[in-house]
Amino acid sequence: GPLGVLPQWQRRGVGSALMHAVLGAADARDEGLVALLGHPGYYPRFGFRAAIDHGITPPVPDWGPRYFMARRLNGWDPSIRGEFTYAEPFRQL
C-alpha cells in the first residue's frame, strides 16, 4: 500500500475489489500478514489495524501506528514479530 485508484474510477468499488484480490492472493499463498502504510480512514474496513497491535514495528520510526497497519491472514503465526522489512526489490527503490 497505499492503494491508488484514478479519480474518475473512485467510489465505484475498484479500490475494494483490488484490496480483496490482494488479500485473497496473499491468503492463498499462506502468507501470515499483510502490512501497509496507508490512510487510517480507509484500510480498517478490510481488517487492518495498527501493526504494533500485532507486534510489528514500522521500518521507519516516524511512521506512526496510525498509518502503519497490518492484517493477519490464515497463515498467521504468533512468532511473526519485530521490525517490518520490505522485500529486496522494494528496498532498492
N, CA, C and O atoms as a printed pandas DataFrame, in Angstrom:
     atom_number atom_name residue_name chain_id  residue_number  x_coord  y_coord  z_coord
0              1         N          GLY        A               1    0.816   -1.181    0.000
1              2        CA          GLY        A               1    0.000    0.000    0.000
2              3         C          GLY        A               1    0.867    1.256    0.000
3              4         O          GLY        A               1    2.083    1.152    0.161
4              5         N          PRO        A               2    0.317    2.361   -0.164
5              6        CA          PRO        A               2   -1.121    2.529   -0.279
6              7         C          PRO        A               2   -1.640    2.147   -1.665
7              8         O          PRO        A               2   -0.883    2.035   -2.629
8              9         N          LEU        A               3   -2.926    1.957   -1.727
9             10        CA          LEU        A               3   -3.624    1.608   -2.945
10            11         C          LEU        A               3   -3.999    2.893   -3.654
11            12         O          LEU        A               3   -4.412    3.853   -3.003
12            13         N          GLY        A               4   -3.865    2.937   -4.968
13            14        CA          GLY        A               4   -4.224    4.133   -5.717
14            15         C          GLY        A               4   -5.203    3.820   -6.831
15            16         O          GLY        A               4   -5.018    2.864   -7.583
16            17         N          VAL        A               5   -6.243    4.627   -6.932
17            18        CA          VAL        A               5   -7.238    4.492   -7.986
18            19         C          VAL        A               5   -7.420    5.878   -8.599
19            20         O          VAL        A               5   -7.578    6.867   -7.883
20            21         N          LEU        A               6   -7.398    5.940   -9.920
21            22        CA          LEU        A               6   -7.585    7.226  -10.593
22            23         C          LEU        A               6   -8.901    7.867  -10.143
23            24         O          LEU        A               6   -9.888    7.166   -9.920
24            25         N          PRO        A               7   -8.914    9.193  -10.009
25            26        CA          PRO        A               7  -10.114    9.863   -9.501
26            27         C          PRO        A               7  -11.403    9.505  -10.238
27            28         O          PRO        A               7  -12.453    9.375   -9.609
28            29         N          GLN        A               8  -11.342    9.345  -11.552
29            30        CA          GLN        A               8  -12.572    9.048  -12.293
30            31         C          GLN        A               8  -13.119    7.639  -12.012
31            32         O          GLN        A               8  -14.246    7.324  -12.393
32            33         N          TRP        A               9  -12.318    6.793  -11.344
33            34        CA          TRP        A               9  -12.758    5.436  -11.005
34            35         C          TRP        A               9  -13.019    5.267   -9.513
35            36         O          TRP        A               9  -13.413    4.186   -9.074
36            37         N          GLN        A              10  -12.807    6.317   -8.734
37            38        CA          GLN        A              10  -13.032    6.231   -7.299
38            39         C          GLN        A              10  -14.523    6.174   -6.984
39            40         O          GLN        A              10  -15.357    6.644   -7.759
40            41         N          ARG        A              11  -14.838    5.590   -5.832
41            42        CA          ARG        A              11  -16.213    5.443   -5.335
42            43         C          ARG        A              11  -17.072    4.564   -6.236
43            44         O          ARG        A              11  -18.292    4.718   -6.305
44            45         N          ARG        A              12  -16.405    3.633   -6.929
45            46        CA          ARG        A              12  -17.118    2.660   -7.774
46            47         C          ARG        A              12  -16.788    1.222   -7.367
47            48         O          ARG        A              12  -17.184    0.276   -8.047
48            49         N          GLY        A              13  -16.070    1.062   -6.267
49            50        CA          GLY        A              13  -15.732   -0.275   -5.790
50            51         C          GLY        A              13  -14.434   -0.832   -6.338
51            52         O          GLY        A              13  -14.080   -1.973   -6.042
52            53         N          VAL        A              14  -13.713   -0.047   -7.136
53            54        CA          VAL        A              14  -12.460   -0.530   -7.726
54            55         C          VAL        A              14  -11.414   -0.789   -6.645
55            56         O          VAL        A              14  -10.773   -1.840   -6.636
56            57         N          GLY        A              15  -11.242    0.163   -5.742
57            58        CA          GLY        A              15  -10.261    0.001   -4.669
58            59         C          GLY        A              15  -10.590   -1.193   -3.781
59            60         O          GLY        A              15   -9.698   -1.952   -3.401
60            61         N          SER        A              16  -11.854   -1.357   -3.454
61            62        CA          SER        A              16  -12.265   -2.504   -2.633
62            63         C          SER        A              16  -11.993   -3.814   -3.355
63            64         O          SER        A              16  -11.525   -4.777   -2.747
64            65         N          ALA        A              17  -12.285   -3.855   -4.657
65            66        CA          ALA        A              17  -12.030   -5.076   -5.426
66            67         C          ALA        A              17  -10.537   -5.392   -5.452
67            68         O          ALA        A              17  -10.144   -6.550   -5.311
68            69         N          LEU        A              18   -9.708   -4.367   -5.633
69            70        CA          LEU        A              18   -8.256   -4.580   -5.635
70            71         C          LEU        A              18   -7.771   -5.080   -4.277
71            72         O          LEU        A              18   -6.941   -5.985   -4.197
72            73         N          MET        A              19   -8.295   -4.483   -3.217
73            74        CA          MET        A              19   -7.866   -4.878   -1.876
74            75         C          MET        A              19   -8.267   -6.315   -1.588
75            76         O          MET        A              19   -7.475   -7.081   -1.038
76            77         N          HIS        A              20   -9.482   -6.689   -1.953
77            78        CA          HIS        A              20   -9.927   -8.070   -1.739
78            79         C          HIS        A              20   -9.093   -9.046   -2.577
79            80         O          HIS        A              20   -8.792  -10.149   -2.121
80            81         N          ALA        A              21   -8.722   -8.650   -3.789
81            82        CA          ALA        A              21   -7.885   -9.511   -4.632
82            83         C          ALA        A              21   -6.509   -9.716   -4.008
83            84         O          ALA        A              21   -5.988  -10.832   -3.996
84            85         N          VAL        A              22   -5.924   -8.642   -3.491
85            86        CA          VAL        A              22   -4.605   -8.741   -2.851
86            87         C          VAL        A              22   -4.676   -9.632   -1.615
87            88         O          VAL        A              22   -3.835  -10.512   -1.431
88            89         N          LEU        A              23   -5.666   -9.407   -0.779
89            90        CA          LEU        A              23   -5.798  -10.206    0.446
90            91         C          LEU        A              23   -6.077  -11.671    0.129
91            92         O          LEU        A              23   -5.545  -12.564    0.788
92            93         N          GLY        A              24   -6.913  -11.920   -0.882
93            94        CA          GLY        A              24   -7.205  -13.292   -1.280
94            95         C          GLY        A              24   -5.971  -14.000   -1.820
95            96         O          GLY        A              24   -5.732  -15.168   -1.514
96            97         N          ALA        A              25   -5.182  -13.283   -2.630
97            98        CA          ALA        A              25   -3.957  -13.869   -3.184
98            99         C          ALA        A              25   -2.941  -14.156   -2.085
99           100         O          ALA        A              25   -2.296  -15.205   -2.088
100          101         N          ALA        A              26   -2.801  -13.227   -1.150
101          102        CA          ALA        A              26   -1.853  -13.435   -0.050
102          103         C          ALA        A              26   -2.294  -14.605    0.816
103          104         O          ALA        A              26   -1.463  -15.404    1.248
104          105         N          ASP        A              27   -3.582  -14.713    1.070
105          106        CA          ASP        A              27   -4.092  -15.829    1.855
106          107         C          ASP        A              27   -3.871  -17.159    1.125
107          108         O          ASP        A              27   -3.515  -18.159    1.748
108          109         N          ALA        A              28   -4.080  -17.168   -0.180
109          110        CA          ALA        A              28   -3.876  -18.379   -0.976
110          111         C          ALA        A              28   -2.412  -18.817   -0.955
111          112         O          ALA        A              28   -2.116  -20.005   -1.084
112          113         N          ARG        A              29   -1.504  -17.865   -0.795
113          114        CA          ARG        A              29   -0.073  -18.187   -0.712
114          115         C          ARG        A              29    0.337  -18.548    0.712
115          116         O          ARG        A              29    1.514  -18.776    0.987
116          117         N          ASP        A              30   -0.627  -18.596    1.600
117          118        CA          ASP        A              30   -0.410  -18.932    3.010
118          119         C          ASP        A              30    0.494  -17.917    3.714
119          120         O          ASP        A              30    1.246  -18.264    4.624
120          121         N          GLU        A              31    0.405  -16.664    3.279
121          122        CA          GLU        A              31    1.127  -15.596    3.970
122          123         C          GLU        A              31    0.486  -15.396    5.335
123          124         O          GLU        A              31   -0.700  -15.670    5.520
124          125         N          GLY        A              32    1.263  -14.926    6.272
125          126        CA          GLY        A              32    0.745  -14.733    7.619
126          127         C          GLY        A              32    0.199  -13.355    7.904
127          128         O          GLY        A              32   -0.603  -13.169    8.819
128          129         N          LEU        A              33    0.642  -12.377    7.108
129          130        CA          LEU        A              33    0.320  -10.996    7.444
130          131         C          LEU        A              33    0.499  -10.121    6.207
131          132         O          LEU        A              33    1.394  -10.357    5.395
132          133         N          VAL        A              34   -0.340   -9.131    6.073
133          134        CA          VAL        A              34   -0.160   -8.086    5.068
134          135         C          VAL        A              34    0.010   -6.792    5.836
135          136         O          VAL        A              34   -0.796   -6.471    6.710
136          137         N          ALA        A              35    1.052   -6.050    5.515
137          138        CA          ALA        A              35    1.303   -4.759    6.175
138          139         C          ALA        A              35    1.333   -3.672    5.118
139          140         O          ALA        A              35    1.699   -3.918    3.969
140          141         N          LEU        A              36    0.946   -2.468    5.515
141          142        CA          LEU        A              36    0.961   -1.348    4.577
142          143         C          LEU        A              36    1.043   -0.023    5.315
143          144         O          LEU        A              36    0.775    0.072    6.513
144          145         N          LEU        A              37    1.414    0.972    4.573
145          146        CA          LEU        A              37    1.403    2.352    5.048
146          147         C          LEU        A              37    0.251    3.016    4.318
147          148         O          LEU        A              37    0.300    3.169    3.097
148          149         N          GLY        A              38   -0.785    3.411    5.045
149          150        CA          GLY        A              38   -1.956    3.939    4.368
150          151         C          GLY        A              38   -2.842    4.773    5.270
151          152         O          GLY        A              38   -2.533    5.012    6.437
152          153         N          HIS        A              39   -3.938    5.202    4.704
153          154        CA          HIS        A              39   -4.869    6.099    5.381
154          155         C          HIS        A              39   -5.705    5.339    6.412
155          156         O          HIS        A              39   -6.357    4.349    6.079
156          157         N          PRO        A              40   -5.684    5.804    7.670
157          158        CA          PRO        A              40   -6.422    5.110    8.727
158          159         C          PRO        A              40   -7.943    5.199    8.583
159          160         O          PRO        A              40   -8.672    4.498    9.286
160          161         N          GLY        A              41   -8.417    6.040    7.694
161          162        CA          GLY        A              41   -9.851    6.115    7.453
162          163         C          GLY        A              41  -10.331    5.137    6.392
163          164         O          GLY        A              41  -11.536    4.971    6.207
164          165         N          TYR        A              42   -9.402    4.483    5.689
165          166        CA          TYR        A              42   -9.775    3.595    4.594
166          167         C          TYR        A              42   -9.521    2.119    4.913
167          168         O          TYR        A              42  -10.426    1.294    4.778
168          169         N          TYR        A              43   -8.322    1.786    5.326
169          170        CA          TYR        A              43   -7.917    0.384    5.430
170          171         C          TYR        A              43   -8.537   -0.419    6.570
171          172         O          TYR        A              43   -8.640   -1.638    6.431
172          173         N          PRO        A              44   -8.955    0.173    7.682
173          174        CA          PRO        A              44   -9.593   -0.631    8.725
174          175         C          PRO        A              44  -10.839   -1.384    8.246
175          176         O          PRO        A              44  -11.185   -2.414    8.824
176          177         N          ARG        A              45  -11.508   -0.902    7.220
177          178        CA          ARG        A              45  -12.704   -1.611    6.716
178          179         C          ARG        A              45  -12.354   -2.992    6.153
179          180         O          ARG        A              45  -13.230   -3.836    5.965
180          181         N          PHE        A              46  -11.055   -3.209    5.885
181          182        CA          PHE        A              46  -10.590   -4.501    5.374
182          183         C          PHE        A              46   -9.906   -5.331    6.466
183          184         O          PHE        A              46   -9.262   -6.341    6.181
184          185         N          GLY        A              47  -10.056   -4.893    7.706
185          186        CA          GLY        A              47   -9.495   -5.647    8.826
186          187         C          GLY        A              47   -8.111   -5.201    9.260
187          188         O          GLY        A              47   -7.498   -5.847   10.110
188          189         N          PHE        A              48   -7.603   -4.112    8.697
189          190        CA          PHE        A              48   -6.291   -3.608    9.095
190          191         C          PHE        A              48   -6.418   -2.804   10.379
191          192         O          PHE        A              48   -7.410   -2.115   10.615
192          193         N          ARG        A              49   -5.385   -2.916   11.198
193          194        CA          ARG        A              49   -5.287   -2.081   12.398
194          195         C          ARG        A              49   -3.806   -1.788   12.620
195          196         O          ARG        A              49   -2.952   -2.283   11.885
196          197         N          ALA        A              50   -3.514   -1.004   13.607
197          198        CA          ALA        A              50   -2.122   -0.630   13.861
198          199         C          ALA        A              50   -1.248   -1.880   13.915
199          200         O          ALA        A              50   -1.546   -2.815   14.659
200          201         N          ALA        A              51   -0.176   -1.901   13.132
201          202        CA          ALA        A              51    0.715   -3.066   13.070
202          203         C          ALA        A              51    1.309   -3.384   14.431
203          204         O          ALA        A              51    1.553   -4.547   14.752
204          205         N          ILE        A              52    1.541   -2.354   15.227
205          206        CA          ILE        A              52    2.120   -2.562   16.557
206          207         C          ILE        A              52    1.210   -3.454   17.417
207          208         O          ILE        A              52    1.691   -4.143   18.316
208          209         N          ASP        A              53   -0.105   -3.440   17.142
209          210        CA          ASP        A              53   -1.036   -4.319   17.859
210          211         C          ASP        A              53   -0.739   -5.794   17.584
211          212         O          ASP        A              53   -1.115   -6.666   18.368
212          213         N          HIS        A              54   -0.064   -6.066   16.468
213          214        CA          HIS        A              54    0.312   -7.433   16.092
214          215         C          HIS        A              54    1.775   -7.719   16.441
215          216         O          HIS        A              54    2.293   -8.793   16.136
216          217         N          GLY        A              55    2.437   -6.752   17.083
217          218        CA          GLY        A              55    3.847   -6.932   17.433
218          219         C          GLY        A              55    4.800   -6.578   16.307
219          220         O          GLY        A              55    5.970   -6.959   16.343
220          221         N          ILE        A              56    4.311   -5.847   15.298
221          222        CA          ILE        A              56    5.123   -5.464   14.143
222          223         C          ILE        A              56    5.400   -3.964   14.228
223          224         O          ILE        A              56    4.471   -3.163   14.334
224          225         N          THR        A              57    6.667   -3.590   14.183
225          226        CA          THR        A              57    7.031   -2.174   14.218
226          227         C          THR        A              57    7.411   -1.714   12.817
227          228         O          THR        A              57    7.919   -2.504   12.021
228          229         N          PRO        A              58    7.168   -0.439   12.509
229          230        CA          PRO        A              58    7.465    0.065   11.168
230          231         C          PRO        A              58    8.963    0.146   10.896
231          232         O          PRO        A              58    9.758    0.284   11.826
232          233         N          PRO        A              59    9.353    0.059    9.616
233          234        CA          PRO        A              59   10.764    0.157    9.260
234          235         C          PRO        A              59   11.304    1.586    9.407
235          236         O          PRO        A              59   12.516    1.790    9.490
236          237         N          VAL        A              60   10.421    2.551    9.439
237          238        CA          VAL        A              60   10.793    3.953    9.639
238          239         C          VAL        A              60   10.090    4.415   10.907
239          240         O          VAL        A              60    8.861    4.476   10.942
240          241         N          PRO        A              61   10.857    4.744   11.962
241          242        CA          PRO        A              61   10.250    5.050   13.263
242          243         C          PRO        A              61    9.187    6.144   13.243
243          244         O          PRO        A              61    8.250    6.091   14.039
244          245         N          ASP        A              62    9.303    7.130   12.364
245          246        CA          ASP        A              62    8.317    8.211   12.397
246          247         C          ASP        A              62    7.035    7.880   11.624
247          248         O          ASP        A              62    6.162    8.737   11.486
248          249         N          TRP        A              63    6.912    6.645   11.119
249          250        CA          TRP        A              63    5.630    6.194   10.580
250          251         C          TRP        A              63    4.802    5.784   11.775
251          252         O          TRP        A              63    4.959    4.674   12.286
252          253         N          GLY        A              64    3.947    6.635   12.219
253          254        CA          GLY        A              64    3.174    6.372   13.419
254          255         C          GLY        A              64    2.268    5.162   13.295
255          256         O          GLY        A              64    1.958    4.725   12.187
256          257         N          PRO        A              65    1.845    4.624   14.418
257          258        CA          PRO        A              65    0.985    3.441   14.414
258          259         C          PRO        A              65   -0.355    3.680   13.730
259          260         O          PRO        A              65   -1.036    2.738   13.324
260          261         N          ARG        A              66   -0.714    4.914   13.612
261          262        CA          ARG        A              66   -1.974    5.232   12.944
262          263         C          ARG        A              66   -1.918    4.915   11.451
263          264         O          ARG        A              66   -2.933    4.560   10.852
264          265         N          TYR        A              67   -0.742    5.041   10.854
265          266        CA          TYR        A              67   -0.597    4.897    9.412
266          267         C          TYR        A              67    0.051    3.583    8.979
267          268         O          TYR        A              67   -0.196    3.114    7.868
268          269         N          PHE        A              68    0.872    2.985    9.835
269          270        CA          PHE        A              68    1.495    1.709    9.504
270          271         C          PHE        A              68    0.625    0.608   10.090
271          272         O          PHE        A              68    0.604    0.390   11.302
272          273         N          MET        A              69   -0.100   -0.087    9.198
273          274        CA          MET        A              69   -1.117   -1.044    9.628
274          275         C          MET        A              69   -0.815   -2.444    9.115
275          276         O          MET        A              69   -0.023   -2.635    8.193
276          277         N          ALA        A              70   -1.462   -3.405    9.731
277          278        CA          ALA        A              70   -1.294   -4.800    9.317
278          279         C          ALA        A              70   -2.604   -5.552    9.514
279          280         O          ALA        A              70   -3.467   -5.170   10.304
280          281         N          ARG        A              71   -2.707   -6.626    8.765
281          282        CA          ARG        A              71   -3.856   -7.530    8.905
282          283         C          ARG        A              71   -3.352   -8.966    8.915
283          284         O          ARG        A              71   -2.611   -9.380    8.024
284          285         N          ARG        A              72   -3.753   -9.710    9.917
285          286        CA          ARG        A              72   -3.399  -11.121    9.988
286          287         C          ARG        A              72   -4.199  -11.901    8.953
287          288         O          ARG        A              72   -5.341  -11.565    8.641
288          289         N          LEU        A              73   -3.570  -12.952    8.428
289          290        CA          LEU        A              73   -4.230  -13.851    7.492
290          291         C          LEU        A              73   -4.265  -15.251    8.089
291          292         O          LEU        A              73   -3.788  -15.465    9.203
292          293         N          ASN        A              74   -4.827  -16.202    7.355
293          294        CA          ASN        A              74   -4.950  -17.571    7.865
294          295         C          ASN        A              74   -3.607  -18.198    8.195
295          296         O          ASN        A              74   -3.539  -19.063    9.069
296          297         N          GLY        A              75   -2.538  -17.791    7.524
297          298        CA          GLY        A              75   -1.217  -18.341    7.791
298          299         C          GLY        A              75   -0.500  -17.686    8.960
299          300         O          GLY        A              75    0.694  -17.909    9.159
300          301         N          TRP        A              76   -1.216  -16.880    9.734
301          302        CA          TRP        A              76   -0.604  -16.151   10.857
302          303         C          TRP        A              76    0.065  -17.111   11.827
303          304         O          TRP        A              76   -0.469  -18.168   12.164
304          305         N          ASP        A              77    1.238  -16.710   12.260
305          306        CA          ASP        A              77    1.998  -17.450   13.267
306          307         C          ASP        A              77    2.388  -16.432   14.333
307          308         O          ASP        A              77    2.959  -15.396   13.988
308          309         N          PRO        A              78    2.110  -16.676   15.597
309          310        CA          PRO        A              78    2.422  -15.704   16.645
310          311         C          PRO        A              78    3.897  -15.340   16.753
311          312         O          PRO        A              78    4.241  -14.344   17.390
312          313         N          SER        A              79    4.768  -16.128   16.141
313          314        CA          SER        A              79    6.191  -15.787   16.182
314          315         C          SER        A              79    6.538  -14.659   15.216
315          316         O          SER        A              79    7.657  -14.147   15.237
316          317         N          ILE        A              80    5.580  -14.266   14.365
317          318        CA          ILE        A              80    5.807  -13.139   13.451
318          319         C          ILE        A              80    5.749  -11.869   14.288
319          320         O          ILE        A              80    4.670  -11.392   14.639
320          321         N          ARG        A              81    6.922  -11.327   14.603
321          322        CA          ARG        A              81    7.023  -10.138   15.457
322          323         C          ARG        A              81    8.273   -9.373   15.066
323          324         O          ARG        A              81    9.154   -9.906   14.391
324          325         N          GLY        A              82    8.342   -8.143   15.485
325          326        CA          GLY        A              82    9.550   -7.355   15.289
326          327         C          GLY        A              82    9.403   -6.297   14.215
327          328         O          GLY        A              82    8.295   -5.951   13.805
328          329         N          GLU        A              83   10.543   -5.789   13.768
329          330        CA          GLU        A              83   10.548   -4.717   12.779
330          331         C          GLU        A              83   10.216   -5.257   11.395
331          332         O          GLU        A              83   10.772   -6.261   10.951
332          333         N          PHE        A              84    9.304   -4.573   10.731
333          334        CA          PHE        A              84    8.918   -4.940    9.374
334          335         C          PHE        A              84   10.073   -4.643    8.426
335          336         O          PHE        A              84   10.726   -3.606    8.541
336          337         N          THR        A              85   10.321   -5.543    7.502
337          338        CA          THR        A              85   11.362   -5.365    6.494
338          339         C          THR        A              85   10.747   -5.587    5.126
339          340         O          THR        A              85   10.109   -6.610    4.880
340          341         N          TYR        A              86   10.942   -4.627    4.241
341          342        CA          TYR        A              86   10.459   -4.781    2.873
342          343         C          TYR        A              86   11.309   -5.789    2.121
343          344         O          TYR        A              86   12.494   -5.947    2.415
344          345         N          ALA        A              87   10.714   -6.470    1.154
345          346        CA          ALA        A              87   11.443   -7.385    0.274
346          347         C          ALA        A              87   12.487   -6.583   -0.502
347          348         O          ALA        A              87   12.317   -5.388   -0.740
348          349         N          GLU        A              88   13.547   -7.245   -0.883
349          350        CA          GLU        A              88   14.690   -6.606   -1.544
350          351         C          GLU        A              88   14.297   -5.687   -2.712
351          352         O          GLU        A              88   14.809   -4.570   -2.774
352          353         N          PRO        A              89   13.424   -6.092   -3.634
353          354        CA          PRO        A              89   13.088   -5.175   -4.737
354          355         C          PRO        A              89   12.546   -3.826   -4.268
355          356         O          PRO        A              89   12.812   -2.797   -4.889
356          357         N          PHE        A              90   11.785   -3.830   -3.168
357          358        CA          PHE        A              90   11.228   -2.581   -2.650
358          359         C          PHE        A              90   12.293   -1.750   -1.933
359          360         O          PHE        A              90   12.231   -0.520   -1.953
360          361         N          ARG        A              91   13.255   -2.397   -1.310
361          362        CA          ARG        A              91   14.331   -1.658   -0.633
362          363         C          ARG        A              91   15.222   -0.951   -1.621
363          364         O          ARG        A              91   15.887    0.021   -1.263
364          365         N          GLN        A              92   15.252   -1.415   -2.860
365          366        CA          GLN        A              92   16.099   -0.809   -3.878
366          367         C          GLN        A              92   15.465    0.429   -4.505
367          368         O          GLN        A              92   16.131    1.151   -5.246
368          369         N          LEU        A              93   14.201    0.684   -4.222
369          370        CA          LEU        A              93   13.521    1.856   -4.809
370          371         C          LEU        A              93   14.003    3.152   -4.208
371          372         O          LEU        A              93   13.533    4.223   -4.592
